[in-house]
CSV table of C-alpha atoms and ligand atoms in Angstrom, one decimal:
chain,number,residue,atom,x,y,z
A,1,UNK,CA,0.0,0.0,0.0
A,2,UNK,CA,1.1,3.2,-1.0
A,3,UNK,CA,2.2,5.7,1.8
A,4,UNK,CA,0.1,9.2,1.3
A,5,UNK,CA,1.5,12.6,2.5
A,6,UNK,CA,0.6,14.7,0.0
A,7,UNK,CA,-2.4,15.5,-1.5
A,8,UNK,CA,-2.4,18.6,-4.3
A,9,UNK,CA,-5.7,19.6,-5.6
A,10,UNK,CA,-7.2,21.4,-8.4
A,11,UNK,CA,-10.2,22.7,-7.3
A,12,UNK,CA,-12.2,23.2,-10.6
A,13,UNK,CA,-16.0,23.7,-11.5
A,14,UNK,CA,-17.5,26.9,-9.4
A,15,UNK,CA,-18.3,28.7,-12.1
A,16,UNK,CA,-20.1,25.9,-14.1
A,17,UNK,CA,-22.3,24.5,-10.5
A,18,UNK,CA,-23.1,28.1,-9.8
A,19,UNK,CA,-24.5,28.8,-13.5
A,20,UNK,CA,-26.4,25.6,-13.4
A,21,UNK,CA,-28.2,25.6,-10.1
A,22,UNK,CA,-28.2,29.5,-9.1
A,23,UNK,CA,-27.5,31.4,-12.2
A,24,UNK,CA,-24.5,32.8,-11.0
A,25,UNK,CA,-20.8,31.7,-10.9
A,26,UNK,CA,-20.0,33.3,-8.4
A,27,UNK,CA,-22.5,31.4,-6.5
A,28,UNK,CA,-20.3,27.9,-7.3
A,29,UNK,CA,-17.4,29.8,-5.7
A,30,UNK,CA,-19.4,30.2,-2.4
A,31,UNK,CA,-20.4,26.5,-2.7
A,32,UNK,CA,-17.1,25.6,-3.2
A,33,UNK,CA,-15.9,26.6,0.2
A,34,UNK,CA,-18.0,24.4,1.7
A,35,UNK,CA,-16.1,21.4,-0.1
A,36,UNK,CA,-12.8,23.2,1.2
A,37,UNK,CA,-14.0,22.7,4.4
A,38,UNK,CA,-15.2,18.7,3.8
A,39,UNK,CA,-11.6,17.9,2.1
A,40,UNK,CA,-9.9,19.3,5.1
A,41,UNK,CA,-11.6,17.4,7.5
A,42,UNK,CA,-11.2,14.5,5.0
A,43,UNK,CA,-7.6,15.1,5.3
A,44,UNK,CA,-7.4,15.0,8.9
A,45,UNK,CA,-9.3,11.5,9.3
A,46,UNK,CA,-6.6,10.2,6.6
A,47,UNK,CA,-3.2,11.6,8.1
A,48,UNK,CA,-2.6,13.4,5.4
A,49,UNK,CA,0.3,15.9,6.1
A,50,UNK,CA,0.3,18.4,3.2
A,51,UNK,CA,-2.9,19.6,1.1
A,52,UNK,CA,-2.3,21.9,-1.0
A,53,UNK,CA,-5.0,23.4,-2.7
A,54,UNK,CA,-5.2,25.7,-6.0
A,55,UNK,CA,-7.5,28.7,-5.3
A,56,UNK,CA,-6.2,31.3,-7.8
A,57,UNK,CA,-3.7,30.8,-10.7
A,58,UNK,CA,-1.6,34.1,-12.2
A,59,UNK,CA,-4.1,33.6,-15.2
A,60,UNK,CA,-7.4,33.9,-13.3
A,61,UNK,CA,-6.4,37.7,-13.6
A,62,UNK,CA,-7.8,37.9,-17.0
A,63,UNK,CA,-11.6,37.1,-15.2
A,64,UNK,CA,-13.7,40.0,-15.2
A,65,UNK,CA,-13.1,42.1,-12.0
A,66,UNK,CA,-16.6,40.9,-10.6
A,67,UNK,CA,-15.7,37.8,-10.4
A,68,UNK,CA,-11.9,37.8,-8.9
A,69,UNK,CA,-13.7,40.8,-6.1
A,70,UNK,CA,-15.9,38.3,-5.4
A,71,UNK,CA,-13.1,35.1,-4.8
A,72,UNK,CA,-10.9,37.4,-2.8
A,73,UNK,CA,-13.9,38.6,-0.7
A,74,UNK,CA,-14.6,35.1,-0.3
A,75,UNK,CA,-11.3,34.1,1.0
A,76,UNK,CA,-11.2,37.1,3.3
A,77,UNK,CA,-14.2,35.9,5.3
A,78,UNK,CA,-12.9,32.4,5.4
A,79,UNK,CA,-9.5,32.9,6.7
A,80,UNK,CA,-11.6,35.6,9.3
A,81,UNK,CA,-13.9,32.9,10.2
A,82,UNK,CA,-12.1,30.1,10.2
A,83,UNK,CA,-8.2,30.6,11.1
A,84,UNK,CA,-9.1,29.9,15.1
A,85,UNK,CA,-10.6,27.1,13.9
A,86,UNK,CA,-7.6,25.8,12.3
A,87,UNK,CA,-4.8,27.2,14.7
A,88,UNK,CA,-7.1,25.3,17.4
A,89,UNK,CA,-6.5,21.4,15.2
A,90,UNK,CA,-3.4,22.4,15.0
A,91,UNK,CA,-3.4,23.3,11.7
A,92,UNK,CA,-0.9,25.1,9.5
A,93,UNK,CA,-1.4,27.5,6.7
A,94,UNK,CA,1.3,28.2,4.3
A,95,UNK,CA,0.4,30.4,1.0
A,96,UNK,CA,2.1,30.0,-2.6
A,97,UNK,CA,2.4,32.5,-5.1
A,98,UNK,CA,3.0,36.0,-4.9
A,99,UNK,CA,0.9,38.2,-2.3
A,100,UNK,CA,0.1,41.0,-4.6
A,101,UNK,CA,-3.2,41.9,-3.3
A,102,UNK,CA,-4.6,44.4,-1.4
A,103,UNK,CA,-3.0,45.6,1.5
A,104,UNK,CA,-5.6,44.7,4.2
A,105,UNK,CA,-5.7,41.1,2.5
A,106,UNK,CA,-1.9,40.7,2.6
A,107,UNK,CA,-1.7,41.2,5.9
A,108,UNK,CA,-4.6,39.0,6.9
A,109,UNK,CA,-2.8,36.1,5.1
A,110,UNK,CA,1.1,37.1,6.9
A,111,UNK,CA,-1.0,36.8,10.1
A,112,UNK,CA,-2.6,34.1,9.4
A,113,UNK,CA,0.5,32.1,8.1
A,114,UNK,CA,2.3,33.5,11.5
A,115,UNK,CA,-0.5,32.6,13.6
A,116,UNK,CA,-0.2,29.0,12.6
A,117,UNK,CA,3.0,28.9,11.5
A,118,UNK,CA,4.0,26.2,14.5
A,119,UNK,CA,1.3,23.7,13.9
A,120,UNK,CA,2.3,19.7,13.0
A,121,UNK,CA,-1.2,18.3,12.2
A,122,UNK,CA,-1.3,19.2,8.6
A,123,UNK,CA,-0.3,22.1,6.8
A,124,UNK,CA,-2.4,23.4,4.1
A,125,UNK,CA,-0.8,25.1,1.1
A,126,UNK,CA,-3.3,27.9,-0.6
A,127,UNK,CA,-1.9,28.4,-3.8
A,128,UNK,CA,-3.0,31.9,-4.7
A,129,UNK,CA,-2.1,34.5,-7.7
A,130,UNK,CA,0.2,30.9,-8.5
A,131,UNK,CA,1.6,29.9,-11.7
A,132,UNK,CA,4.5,27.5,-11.6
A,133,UNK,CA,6.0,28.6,-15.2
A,134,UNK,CA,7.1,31.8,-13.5
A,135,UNK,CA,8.0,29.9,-10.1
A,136,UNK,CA,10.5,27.8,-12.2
A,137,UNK,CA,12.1,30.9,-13.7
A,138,UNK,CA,12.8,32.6,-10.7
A,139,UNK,CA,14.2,29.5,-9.1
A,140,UNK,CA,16.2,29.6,-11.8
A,141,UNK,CA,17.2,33.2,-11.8
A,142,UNK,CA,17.8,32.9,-8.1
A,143,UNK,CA,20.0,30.1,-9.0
A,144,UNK,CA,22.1,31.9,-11.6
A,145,UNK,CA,22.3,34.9,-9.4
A,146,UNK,CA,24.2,33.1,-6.1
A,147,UNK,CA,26.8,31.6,-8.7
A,148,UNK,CA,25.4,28.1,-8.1
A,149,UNK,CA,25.5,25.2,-10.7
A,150,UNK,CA,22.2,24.3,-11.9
A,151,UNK,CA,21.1,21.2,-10.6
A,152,UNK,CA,17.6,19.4,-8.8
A,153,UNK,CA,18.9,20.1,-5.9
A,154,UNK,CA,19.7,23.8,-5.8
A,155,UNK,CA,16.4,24.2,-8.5
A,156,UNK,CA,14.5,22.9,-5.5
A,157,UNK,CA,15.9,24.4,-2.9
A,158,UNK,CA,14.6,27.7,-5.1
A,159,UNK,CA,10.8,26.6,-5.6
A,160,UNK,CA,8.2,28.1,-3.2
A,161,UNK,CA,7.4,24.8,-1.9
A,162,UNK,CA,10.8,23.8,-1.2
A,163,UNK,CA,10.5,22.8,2.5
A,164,UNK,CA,7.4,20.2,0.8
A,165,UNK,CA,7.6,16.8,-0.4
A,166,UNK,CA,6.8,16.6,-4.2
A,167,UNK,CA,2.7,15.6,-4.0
A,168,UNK,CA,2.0,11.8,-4.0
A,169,UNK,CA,-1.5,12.6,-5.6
A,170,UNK,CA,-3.0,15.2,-8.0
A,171,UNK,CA,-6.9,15.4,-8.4
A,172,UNK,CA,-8.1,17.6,-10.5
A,173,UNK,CA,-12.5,18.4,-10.4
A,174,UNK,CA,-14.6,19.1,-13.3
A,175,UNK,CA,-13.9,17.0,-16.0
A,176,UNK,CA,-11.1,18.8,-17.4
A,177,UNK,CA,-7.9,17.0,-18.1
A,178,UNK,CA,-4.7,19.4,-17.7
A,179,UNK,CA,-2.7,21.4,-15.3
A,180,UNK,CA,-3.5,25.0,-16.3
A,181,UNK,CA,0.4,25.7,-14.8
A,182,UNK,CA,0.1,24.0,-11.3
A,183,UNK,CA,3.4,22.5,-10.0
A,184,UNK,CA,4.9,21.6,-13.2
A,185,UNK,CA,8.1,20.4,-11.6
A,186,UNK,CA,6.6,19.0,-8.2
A,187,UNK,CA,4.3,16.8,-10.5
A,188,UNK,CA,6.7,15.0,-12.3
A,189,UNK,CA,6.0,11.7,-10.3
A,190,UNK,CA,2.7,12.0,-8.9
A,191,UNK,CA,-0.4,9.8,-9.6
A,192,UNK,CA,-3.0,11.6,-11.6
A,193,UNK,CA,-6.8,11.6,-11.0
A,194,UNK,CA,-9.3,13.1,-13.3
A,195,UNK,CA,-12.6,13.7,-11.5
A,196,UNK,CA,-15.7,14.6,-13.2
A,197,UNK,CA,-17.8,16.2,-11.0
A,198,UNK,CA,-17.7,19.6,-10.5
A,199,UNK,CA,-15.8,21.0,-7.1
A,200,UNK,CA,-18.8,22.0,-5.1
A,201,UNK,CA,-20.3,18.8,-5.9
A,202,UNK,CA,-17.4,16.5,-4.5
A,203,UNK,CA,-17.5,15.0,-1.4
A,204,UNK,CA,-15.9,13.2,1.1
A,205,UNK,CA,-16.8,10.0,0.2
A,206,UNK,CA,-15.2,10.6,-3.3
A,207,UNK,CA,-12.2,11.6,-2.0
A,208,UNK,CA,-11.8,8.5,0.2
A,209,UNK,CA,-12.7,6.6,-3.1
A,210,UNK,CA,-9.7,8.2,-5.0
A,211,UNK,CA,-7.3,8.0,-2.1
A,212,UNK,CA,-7.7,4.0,-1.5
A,213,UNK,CA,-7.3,3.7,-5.7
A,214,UNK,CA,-3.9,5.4,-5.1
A,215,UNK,CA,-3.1,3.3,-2.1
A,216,UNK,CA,-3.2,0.3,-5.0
A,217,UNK,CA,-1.3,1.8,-7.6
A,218,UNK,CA,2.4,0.5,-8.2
A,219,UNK,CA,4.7,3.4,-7.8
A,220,UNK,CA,8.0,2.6,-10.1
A,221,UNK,CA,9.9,6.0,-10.1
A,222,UNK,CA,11.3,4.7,-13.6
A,223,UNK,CA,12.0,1.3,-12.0
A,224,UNK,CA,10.5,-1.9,-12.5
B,1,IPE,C1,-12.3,26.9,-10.2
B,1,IPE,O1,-13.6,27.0,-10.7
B,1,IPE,C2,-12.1,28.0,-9.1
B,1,IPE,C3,-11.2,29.1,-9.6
B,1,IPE,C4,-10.5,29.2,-10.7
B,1,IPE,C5,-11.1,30.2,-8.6
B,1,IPE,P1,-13.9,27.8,-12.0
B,1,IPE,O2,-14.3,29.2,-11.6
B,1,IPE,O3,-12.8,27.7,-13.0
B,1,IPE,O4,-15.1,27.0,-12.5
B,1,IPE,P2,-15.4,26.6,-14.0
B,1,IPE,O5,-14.3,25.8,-14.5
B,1,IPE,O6,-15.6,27.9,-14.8
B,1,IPE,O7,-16.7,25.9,-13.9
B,2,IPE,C1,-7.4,26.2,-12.6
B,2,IPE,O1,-8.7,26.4,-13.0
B,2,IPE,C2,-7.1,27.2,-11.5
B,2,IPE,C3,-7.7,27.0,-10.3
B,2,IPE,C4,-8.5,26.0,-9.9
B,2,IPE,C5,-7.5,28.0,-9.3
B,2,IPE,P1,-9.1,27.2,-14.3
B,2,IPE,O2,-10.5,27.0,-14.5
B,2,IPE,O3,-8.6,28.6,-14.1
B,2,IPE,O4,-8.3,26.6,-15.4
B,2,IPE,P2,-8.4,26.7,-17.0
B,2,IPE,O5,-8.3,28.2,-17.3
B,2,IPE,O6,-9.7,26.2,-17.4
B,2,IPE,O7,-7.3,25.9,-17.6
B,3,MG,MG1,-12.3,26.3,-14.4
């Protein structure tokens, strides 16, 4: 049986739900939290150590304003509401990507990240305003810049998740089959699963389903 640590997730399918049951995407995003909050629990119950979990890539700028307003507003009550929460299960938060939002919401995420910066239960990565095609080139650049050869181990050493192991398990929602720039290098090994429903719509029991597929899955890492 396959050990499981790390759990990445792209969390895909808002804006379809919310046009089909409320006539507003913006409505899936507000549903979608609530799966947020079922997958972490999820993760809990199944020792999982890292979930990291893709709210907002450095593409979703191109959305109309409405819509990327709403998500951040979104996130901004969540982390308001439910940070105690966390810091009491001895949660920690970690963000990736570049905080490059307003100044009130910056902070709210350094304190939040400070707040729980200590906890050993399992730490949740939020990647946010994330795109891994520029995290790559600045590991590079960064590389380059302190005279260092350029090899895996000082690339990873550069990454934003470099204190993370590589994810054992990508699921992706919403019956779409690609990455959309999410942890291009970290990826490289992990076991892939395509899920068709949409992200408000997935549940705990599908998650359990997809992580005791993994479990069975032979792992070769090139070998035999
Ligand atoms: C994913 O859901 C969440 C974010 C990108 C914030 P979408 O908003 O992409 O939902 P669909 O794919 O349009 O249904
Ligand atoms: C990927 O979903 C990003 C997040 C889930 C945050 P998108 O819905 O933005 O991906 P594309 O644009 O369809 O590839
Ligand atoms: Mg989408």
């Amino acid at each position: 049986m396959n050990p499981i640590k790390h759990v990445a997730i792209i969390m895909d399918g808002n804006g379809r739900w919310g046009l089909k049951h409320k006539n507003s995407r913006n409505a899936g995003h507000k549903e979608g939290v609530r799966t947020v909050e079922k997958i972490i629990k999820a993760s809990v119950k199944n020792k999982i150590k890292f979930l990291t979990l893709y709210a907002f890539s450095t593409e979703n700028w191109k959305r109309p304003k409405k819509e990327i307003n709403f998500l951040f507003n979104l996130l901004e009550s969540f982390l308001l509401n439910k940070i105690e929460d966390l810091h009491k299960q001895n949660i920690k938060l970690k963000i990736l990507g570049y905080k490059k939002f307003s100044l009130k919401l910056n902070k709210l995420l350094n304190k939040s990240e400070k707040k729980t910066s200590k906890n050993t239960k399992l730490q949740i990565n939020l990647a946010l305003n994330y795109g891994s095609k520029s995290e790559l080139i600045n590991a590079f650049k960064k590389v380059h810049k302190n005279n260092k050869r350029i090899n895996e181990k000082n690339l990873v050493k550069n990454l934003q998740t470099k204190d993370i192991p590589d994810p054992d398990l990508l699921i992706r929602t919403g019956n779409t089959k690609r990455l959309s720039n999410f942890l291009l290098w970290q990826l490289a090994y992990s076991e892939i699963f395509f899920e068709k429903k949409l992200w408000p719509d997935f549940n705990e029991k599908d998650y359990n389903d997809i992580i005791k597929n993994y479990k069975k899955i032979k792992r070769n890492f090139g070998n035999i």
